[in-house]
Coordinates of N, CA and C in Angstrom, one line a residue:
M1 N 89.3 73.5 68.0 CA 89.9 73.3 69.5 C 89.2 73.9 70.8
N2 N 88.5 73.4 71.4 CA 87.9 74.7 72.3 C 88.5 74.7 73.7
K3 N 89.1 76.4 73.8 CA 90.4 76.1 74.4 C 89.5 76.8 75.8
D4 N 88.3 76.2 76.7 CA 87.7 77.7 77.2 C 88.2 77.5 78.9
W5 N 88.9 76.2 78.4 CA 89.7 75.7 79.9 C 90.9 76.5 79.8
L6 N 92.4 77.6 79.4 CA 92.8 78.2 79.8 C 92.8 79.7 80.0
I7 N 91.5 80.3 80.2 CA 91.1 80.9 81.0 C 91.4 81.1 82.9
P8 N 90.5 80.0 82.7 CA 90.6 79.6 84.3 C 91.8 79.4 85.0
L9 N 92.8 78.5 84.5 CA 94.1 78.0 84.6 C 95.1 79.0 84.6
A10 N 94.9 80.2 83.4 CA 95.8 81.5 83.3 C 95.0 82.0 85.5
Q11 N 93.6 82.3 85.6 CA 93.2 83.3 86.4 C 94.5 82.3 87.5
W12 N 93.9 80.9 88.1 CA 94.8 80.4 89.5 C 96.1 80.4 89.1
G13 N 96.7 80.3 87.7 CA 98.0 80.7 87.9 C 98.9 81.9 88.5
A14 N 97.9 82.9 87.8 CA 98.0 84.2 88.3 C 97.8 84.3 89.5
S15 N 96.8 83.7 89.8 CA 96.6 84.0 91.5 C 97.4 83.1 92.3
V16 N 98.1 82.1 92.3 CA 99.2 81.3 92.7 C 100.6 81.8 92.5
L17 N 100.6 82.9 91.1 CA 101.6 83.8 91.4 C 101.5 85.0 92.2
A18 N 100.8 85.2 92.1 CA 100.9 86.8 93.0 C 100.9 86.1 94.3
M19 N 100.3 85.5 94.7 CA 100.7 85.1 96.2 C 101.7 84.2 96.7
T20 N 102.4 83.5 95.9 CA 104.4 84.0 96.1 C 105.0 84.4 96.1
I21 N 104.8 85.8 95.1 CA 105.7 86.7 95.0 C 105.3 87.3 96.5
L22 N 104.4 88.2 97.0 CA 102.9 88.1 97.8 C 104.5 88.2 99.3
M23 N 103.9 86.6 99.4 CA 104.4 86.4 100.9 C 105.9 86.6 101.0
G24 N 106.6 86.0 99.3 CA 108.4 86.4 99.2 C 108.6 87.6 100.4
W25 N 108.0 88.8 99.8 CA 108.1 90.0 100.1 C 107.5 89.8 101.4
V26 N 106.6 89.5 101.9 CA 106.7 89.8 103.6 C 107.3 88.8 104.1
A27 N 108.1 87.7 104.2 CA 109.3 86.8 104.5 C 110.7 87.8 104.5
R28 N 110.1 88.2 104.0 CA 112.1 89.4 103.5 C 111.4 90.2 103.7
S29 N 110.7 91.0 104.3 CA 110.9 92.2 105.5 C 110.6 92.2 106.3
R30 N 111.3 90.9 107.1 CA 111.6 90.1 108.5 C 113.3 90.1 108.1
L31 N 113.6 90.8 107.7 CA 115.4 90.3 107.5 C 116.6 91.7 106.9
R32 N 115.3 92.5 107.1 CA 115.9 94.7 106.9 C 116.7 94.0 108.2
D33 N 117.8 94.6 108.1 CA 118.4 95.3 108.9 C 118.1 96.4 110.0
R34 N 118.2 96.0 111.3 CA 117.3 97.7 112.6 C 118.3 97.9 112.9
P35 N 118.2 99.3 113.4 CA 119.0 99.9 114.5 C 119.3 99.8 115.9
E36 N 120.4 99.3 116.6 CA 120.7 99.0 116.9 C 119.8 99.4 118.9
A37 N 118.8 100.8 118.9 CA 117.8 101.0 119.7 C 117.1 99.3 119.5
D38 N 116.5 99.5 118.3 CA 115.7 98.7 118.6 C 116.0 97.1 118.4
R39 N 116.5 96.8 119.4 CA 117.4 95.2 118.9 C 116.3 95.0 120.0
H40 N 116.3 94.7 121.1 CA 115.4 94.6 122.0 C 113.7 94.1 121.4
L41 N 113.2 94.5 120.7 CA 111.9 95.0 120.2 C 111.3 93.8 119.1
L42 N 109.9 93.5 119.5 CA 109.8 92.8 119.3 C 108.8 93.7 118.3
R43 N 108.4 93.7 116.9 CA 107.0 94.6 116.5 C 107.3 93.9 114.6
H44 N 106.0 93.8 114.2 CA 105.8 94.1 112.6 C 106.4 95.1 112.0
P45 N 107.1 93.6 110.6 CA 107.6 94.6 109.5 C 106.6 95.7 109.4
A46 N 106.3 96.8 108.0 CA 106.0 97.5 107.4 C 105.1 97.1 106.5
S47 N 105.3 95.7 106.1 CA 104.7 95.2 105.4 C 103.5 94.8 105.9
T48 N 103.0 94.4 106.7 CA 101.9 94.0 107.6 C 101.1 95.3 108.0
L49 N 101.0 96.0 108.2 CA 100.7 97.2 107.7 C 100.2 97.9 106.6
I50 N 101.0 97.2 105.5 CA 100.6 97.8 104.0 C 99.5 97.0 103.6
L51 N 100.1 95.7 104.0 CA 98.4 94.6 103.7 C 97.7 95.2 104.5
G52 N 97.5 95.4 105.6 CA 96.0 95.4 106.4 C 95.3 96.6 106.1
I53 N 96.6 98.2 105.6 CA 95.6 99.4 105.3 C 95.4 98.5 103.6
V54 N 95.7 97.7 102.8 CA 95.3 97.8 101.2 C 93.8 96.8 101.4
G55 N 93.5 96.1 102.4 CA 92.5 95.2 102.7 C 91.7 95.8 103.2
A56 N 91.8 97.1 104.0 CA 90.6 97.0 104.4 C 89.6 98.5 103.3
V57 N 90.8 99.3 102.3 CA 90.8 99.9 102.2 C 89.7 98.9 100.8
L58 N 90.6 97.7 99.7 CA 89.5 97.2 98.7 C 88.7 96.4 99.6
F59 N 88.5 96.0 100.2 CA 86.2 95.3 100.6 C 85.8 96.0 101.2
F60 N 86.0 96.9 101.8 CA 85.4 98.4 102.4 C 85.0 99.3 101.3
G61 N 85.8 99.5 100.6 CA 85.5 99.7 99.3 C 84.1 98.9 98.6
A62 N 85.1 97.6 98.6 CA 84.2 96.5 97.2 C 82.6 96.8 98.1
A63 N 82.5 96.9 99.5 CA 81.0 96.6 100.3 C 80.0 97.8 100.0
I64 N 81.0 98.6 99.7 CA 80.5 100.4 99.7 C 79.8 100.2 97.9
V65 N 80.6 100.4 96.8 CA 80.4 99.9 96.1 C 79.1 98.6 95.2
S66 N 79.3 97.9 96.1 CA 78.4 96.7 95.7 C 76.4 97.1 95.8
N67 N 77.1 98.4 97.5 CA 75.7 98.3 97.5 C 74.9 99.8 97.3
T68 N 75.7 100.2 96.1 CA 74.9 101.4 96.1 C 75.7 101.7 93.8
V69 N 76.9 101.8 93.5 CA 77.4 102.5 91.9 C 76.6 100.8 91.5
G70 N 77.5 99.7 92.1 CA 77.3 98.4 91.2 C 76.6 97.9 91.6
K71 N 75.6 98.2 92.9 CA 74.3 97.3 92.7 C 73.6 97.1 91.5
N72 N 74.0 94.9 91.0 CA 72.7 94.4 90.3 C 72.0 94.0 90.8
S73 N 71.7 92.9 89.9 CA 71.1 91.5 90.9 C 71.7 90.1 91.2
T74 N 73.0 90.3 91.4 CA 73.5 89.9 92.3 C 74.7 90.1 93.6
S75 N 74.2 91.6 92.9 CA 74.0 91.7 95.2 C 73.4 91.6 96.3
T76 N 73.8 91.1 96.8 CA 72.3 90.3 98.1 C 73.4 91.5 99.4
I77 N 72.8 91.0 100.6 CA 73.3 91.1 101.6 C 74.8 90.6 102.4
W78 N 74.2 88.8 101.8 CA 76.2 88.3 101.8 C 76.5 88.5 100.9
T79 N 77.0 89.1 100.1 CA 78.2 89.8 98.8 C 78.5 91.4 100.5
T80 N 77.4 91.5 100.5 CA 77.8 92.4 101.3 C 78.9 92.3 103.0
L81 N 78.5 91.7 103.8 CA 78.5 90.3 104.6 C 79.9 89.9 104.9
T82 N 80.2 89.9 103.2 CA 81.3 88.9 103.0 C 82.7 89.8 102.3
F83 N 82.2 91.6 101.9 CA 83.6 92.2 102.5 C 83.7 92.6 103.2
V84 N 82.6 93.4 104.0 CA 82.5 93.8 105.4 C 83.9 92.7 106.1
G85 N 83.5 91.4 106.5 CA 84.0 90.2 107.2 C 85.5 90.9 107.1
L86 N 85.8 90.9 105.5 CA 87.4 90.8 105.4 C 87.6 91.9 104.8
G87 N 86.8 92.5 105.7 CA 87.2 94.4 105.9 C 88.1 94.5 107.1
C88 N 86.6 93.7 107.7 CA 87.6 93.5 110.0 C 88.3 92.4 109.7
A89 N 89.0 91.5 108.8 CA 89.9 91.2 109.2 C 91.1 91.8 108.5
S90 N 91.3 92.5 107.9 CA 92.6 93.3 106.8 C 92.5 94.5 108.4
S91 N 91.1 94.9 108.8 CA 91.7 95.9 110.0 C 92.3 95.0 111.4
L92 N 92.2 94.0 111.8 CA 92.7 93.8 112.9 C 94.4 93.3 112.8
A93 N 94.1 93.2 110.6 CA 95.4 93.3 110.8 C 96.8 94.6 111.2
I94 N 96.1 95.4 111.3 CA 96.8 97.2 110.6 C 96.1 97.1 113.0
A95 N 95.5 96.1 113.4 CA 95.0 96.9 115.2 C 96.6 95.8 115.7
D96 N 96.5 94.3 114.9 CA 98.2 93.9 115.4 C 99.6 94.8 114.9
Y97 N 99.2 94.8 114.6 CA 100.7 96.3 113.6 C 101.4 96.8 114.3
F98 N 100.0 97.7 115.4 CA 100.4 99.2 116.3 C 100.3 97.9 117.8
R99 N 99.2 97.1 117.4 CA 99.7 97.1 119.8 C 100.0 94.9 120.3
A100 N 100.7 94.8 118.7 CA 101.2 93.5 119.1 C 102.8 93.7 119.4
R101 N 103.1 94.5 120.1 CA 104.9 94.7 120.5 C 105.0 94.3 121.3
H102 N 106.3 93.9 121.4 CA 107.2 92.9 122.9 C 108.3 93.7 123.4
R103 N 109.2 93.6 124.4 CA 110.1 94.0 124.5 C 110.5 93.0 124.9
V104 N 112.1 92.1 124.9 CA 112.5 91.5 125.6 C 113.7 91.5 126.6
S105 N 113.9 91.2 127.4 CA 115.0 92.0 128.4 C 115.5 90.5 128.1
D106 N 116.6 90.7 129.6 CA 117.0 90.0 130.6 C 116.0 89.2 131.3
S107 N 115.1 89.6 131.7 CA 113.9 88.7 132.9 C 113.0 88.8 132.5
G108 N 112.9 89.1 131.2 CA 111.3 88.1 130.4 C 110.8 89.4 129.5
I109 N 109.7 89.2 128.8 CA 108.9 89.4 128.2 C 107.6 90.9 128.9
D110 N 108.1 91.6 128.2 CA 106.6 92.5 127.8 C 106.1 92.7 127.0
F111 N 104.9 91.9 127.2 CA 103.8 91.7 125.8 C 103.2 92.3 125.9
G112 N 102.3 92.6 124.6 CA 101.7 93.6 123.8 C 100.2 92.5 122.7
R113 N 98.6 92.9 123.5 CA 98.0 92.0 122.4 C 97.7 92.8 121.7
M114 N 97.1 92.2 120.7 CA 96.2 93.3 119.7 C 94.8 93.6 120.7
L115 N 94.2 92.7 121.1 CA 93.0 93.3 122.0 C 93.4 93.3 123.0
G116 N 93.3 94.2 124.1 CA 93.8 93.4 125.5 C 94.7 94.3 126.0
E117 N 94.9 93.9 127.4 CA 96.3 94.7 127.5 C 97.4 94.6 127.9
R118 N 98.2 95.3 128.3 CA 99.3 94.7 128.4 C 100.4 93.8 129.7
G119 N 101.1 93.0 129.9 CA 102.0 93.0 130.6 C 103.1 92.2 130.4
R120 N 103.5 91.5 131.6 CA 105.0 90.9 132.1 C 104.8 89.8 132.5
L121 N 105.8 88.5 131.8 CA 106.2 87.9 132.2 C 107.3 87.1 132.1
R122 N 108.1 86.5 133.6 CA 109.3 86.6 134.1 C 110.0 85.4 132.4
W123 N 110.6 85.1 132.3 CA 111.5 84.1 132.1 C 111.2 83.1 133.3
A124 N 111.6 83.0 134.3 CA 111.7 82.3 135.4 C 110.4 81.7 135.4
D125 N 109.7 82.9 135.1 CA 108.0 82.2 135.3 C 107.6 81.4 134.5
L126 N 108.0 80.6 133.3 CA 107.9 79.6 132.3 C 107.6 77.9 132.5
R127 N 106.2 77.8 132.0 CA 105.8 76.3 133.0 C 106.5 75.8 131.0
R128 N 105.6 76.4 129.7 CA 105.8 75.2 128.9 C 107.1 77.1 127.5
V129 N 107.2 75.7 126.8 CA 107.4 76.9 125.3 C 107.3 76.0 123.9
H130 N 106.1 76.4 123.2 CA 106.2 75.3 122.5 C 105.0 76.8 120.9
H131 N 105.1 76.3 120.0 CA 105.2 76.3 119.1 C 103.5 76.3 118.4
A132 N 102.9 77.3 117.5 CA 102.3 76.3 116.9 C 102.1 76.7 115.5
S133 N 102.3 75.5 115.0 CA 103.0 76.0 113.4 C 101.9 76.1 112.5
F134 N 100.8 76.2 112.8 CA 99.2 76.2 111.6 C 98.9 77.8 112.1
M135 N 99.7 78.3 113.1 CA 99.4 79.8 113.7 C 99.8 80.6 113.2
K136 N 102.1 79.6 113.3 CA 103.0 80.6 112.6 C 103.7 81.6 113.6
W137 N 103.1 80.9 115.8 CA 103.9 81.7 116.6 C 104.5 81.0 117.5
F138 N 105.0 81.8 118.3 CA 105.8 81.0 119.8 C 104.7 80.8 120.4
V139 N 104.6 80.4 121.8 CA 103.8 80.2 122.8 C 104.7 80.2 123.7
L140 N 104.3 81.3 124.6 CA 105.5 81.2 126.2 C 103.8 81.1 127.3
E141 N 103.9 79.7 128.2 CA 103.0 79.7 129.5 C 103.6 79.6 130.7
G142 N 103.3 80.7 130.4 CA 104.0 81.4 132.1 C 102.6 80.0 134.1
R143 N 103.4 80.3 135.0 CA 102.6 78.8 135.5 C 101.3 79.7 136.0
S144 N 100.6 81.1 136.1 CA 99.7 81.7 136.6 C 99.4 81.2 135.5
G145 N 99.3 81.0 134.1 CA 98.2 80.3 133.4 C 98.2 81.7 132.0
T146 N 99.3 82.3 132.1 CA 99.1 83.9 130.7 C 99.8 83.2 129.9
K147 N 99.7 83.5 128.9 CA 99.6 82.9 127.5 C 100.4 84.4 126.5
V148 N 101.3 83.7 125.9 CA 102.6 85.3 125.0 C 101.8 84.5 123.6
R149 N 101.8 85.1 122.7 CA 101.9 83.9 121.5 C 103.1 85.2 120.9
V150 N 104.5 84.8 120.3 CA 104.9 85.5 119.1 C 105.5 84.8 118.2
S151 N 104.8 86.2 117.0 CA 104.3 85.7 115.4 C 105.3 85.2 115.1
F152 N 105.8 84.4 114.6 CA 107.0 84.6 113.7 C 107.5 85.5 112.6
M153 N 106.2 86.7 112.4 CA 106.4 87.7 111.0 C 106.8 88.4 111.8
L154 N 107.3 88.7 113.1 CA 108.3 89.4 113.7 C 109.1 90.5 113.8
L155 N 109.5 91.5 113.7 CA 111.0 91.4 113.6 C 111.6 91.9 115.0
G156 N 113.1 91.2 114.9 CA 113.6 90.9 116.1 C 113.6 89.5 116.9
L157 N 113.3 88.2 116.0 CA 113.2 87.1 116.4 C 114.5 86.5 117.2
P158 N 115.6 86.8 116.0 CA 116.9 86.3 117.1 C 116.9 86.9 118.1
E159 N 116.3 87.8 118.5 CA 117.5 88.1 120.1 C 116.2 87.7 120.8
F160 N 115.3 87.5 120.6 CA 113.8 87.0 121.4 C 114.6 85.2 121.6
A161 N 115.4 84.6 119.9 CA 115.5 83.8 120.2 C 116.3 83.4 121.2
R162 N 117.7 84.0 121.1 CA 118.2 84.4 121.7 C 118.1 84.1 123.5
L163 N 117.2 85.3 123.9 CA 117.2 85.6 125.6 C 116.5 84.3 126.2
V164 N 116.0 83.8 125.3 CA 115.4 82.3 126.0 C 115.3 80.9 125.7
L165 N 117.3 81.1 125.0 CA 117.4 80.0 124.8 C 118.3 80.1 126.6
Q166 N 119.3 81.4 126.1 CA 119.6 81.7 127.2 C 119.0 81.7 128.9
H167 N 117.6 81.8 128.6 CA 117.2 82.2 130.0 C 116.8 81.2 130.3
V168 N 115.7 80.5 129.5 CA 114.7 79.0 129.7 C 115.2 77.9 130.0
P169 N 115.4 77.0 131.4 CA 115.5 75.9 131.0 C 115.1 74.9 129.9
R170 N 115.7 73.9 129.7 CA 115.5 73.5 128.0 C 114.5 71.9 128.8
E171 N 114.1 71.9 129.6 CA 113.4 70.8 129.5 C 111.9 71.7 129.5
V172 N 111.8 73.2 129.9 CA 111.0 74.0 129.9 C 110.1 74.2 128.0
I173 N 111.8 73.8 127.9 CA 111.2 74.1 126.1 C 111.0 73.1 125.1
E174 N 109.6 73.1 124.1 CA 109.1 71.3 123.2 C 110.4 71.3 122.7
P175 N 111.1 70.2 122.7 CA 112.4 69.9 121.6 C 112.1 70.1 119.9
D176 N 110.5 70.1 119.6 CA 110.9 70.5 118.1 C 110.6 72.4 118.3
T177 N 110.6 72.6 119.1 CA 110.4 74.5 119.0 C 112.1 74.4 119.3
L178 N 113.1 74.0 120.3 CA 113.9 74.0 121.2 C 115.1 74.0 119.1
D179 N 114.8 74.0 118.3 CA 114.9 73.5 117.1 C 115.5 74.6 115.9
L180 N 113.6 75.1 116.2 CA 113.3 75.8 115.5 C 113.6 77.7 116.2
L181 N 114.0 77.3 117.8 CA 114.5 78.9 118.1 C 115.7 78.9 117.8
Q182 N 116.9 78.0 118.3 CA 118.3 77.7 118.3 C 118.6 77.9 116.5
A183 N 117.8 77.9 115.5 CA 117.5 78.5 114.7 C 117.9 79.9 114.4
A184 N 116.4 80.4 114.6 CA 116.0 81.7 114.6 C 117.2 83.0 115.1
E185 N 117.7 81.9 116.6 CA 118.8 82.4 117.1 C 120.4 83.3 115.8
Q186 N 120.4 81.9 115.0 CA 121.7 81.6 114.0 C 120.8 83.2 112.7
G187 N 120.3 83.2 112.9 CA 119.2 84.3 111.5 C 118.6 83.6 110.7
Q188 N 118.2 82.3 111.2 CA 117.5 81.5 110.2 C 116.1 81.3 110.6
L189 N 114.9 82.5 110.2 CA 113.5 82.8 110.7 C 112.9 82.0 110.4
P190 N 112.1 81.1 110.5 CA 110.4 80.1 110.8 C 110.2 80.4 109.3
D191 N 109.7 79.5 108.1 CA 108.8 79.4 107.5 C 107.2 80.7 108.2
V192 N 106.6 81.6 107.0 CA 105.2 81.9 107.1 C 104.8 81.8 105.4
D193 N 105.3 81.2 105.2 CA 104.8 81.1 103.4 C 104.5 79.6 103.2
E194 N 104.7 78.7 104.8 CA 104.3 77.3 104.2 C 102.8 76.6 105.1

């Protein structure tokens, strides 16, 4: 009996299992208790930094190895560019960890962006609050056109949700986003692994 199909099946099964465990770890890292001094700070959990560093080292290392000691007839410029591209994507996760930090207060949100300047948006200046379920973030749109994206991954979402619900008029918040914010306020954070 030919069992050649078992190897690819085992590889796919191991990949799915590894991703499930990894995403579960990342999602759980948002639930850790935080010091009271950090209550108003929205920032990525350490798992974001760890995954960014591991990915950057792995992919940039693979790009180097594929052009030096591991060079063979299957190594092409596309192999190298793929590894470099994935390394750059991992580097963006590192940049996001350090730059995309927000501070919320009763008056509004002081926001940071992965690439670009910091800014401030007052709750009273919001014209729309919605979420992008594919990208896993809340979007705050100001009357001036300013958009602030608040990742579902950030620590501090319950406090963010509480302040949005307390200070932003309901007619500005889309109904399905209102449900997510009410759940987040109670500690039921939006899914990041679906």
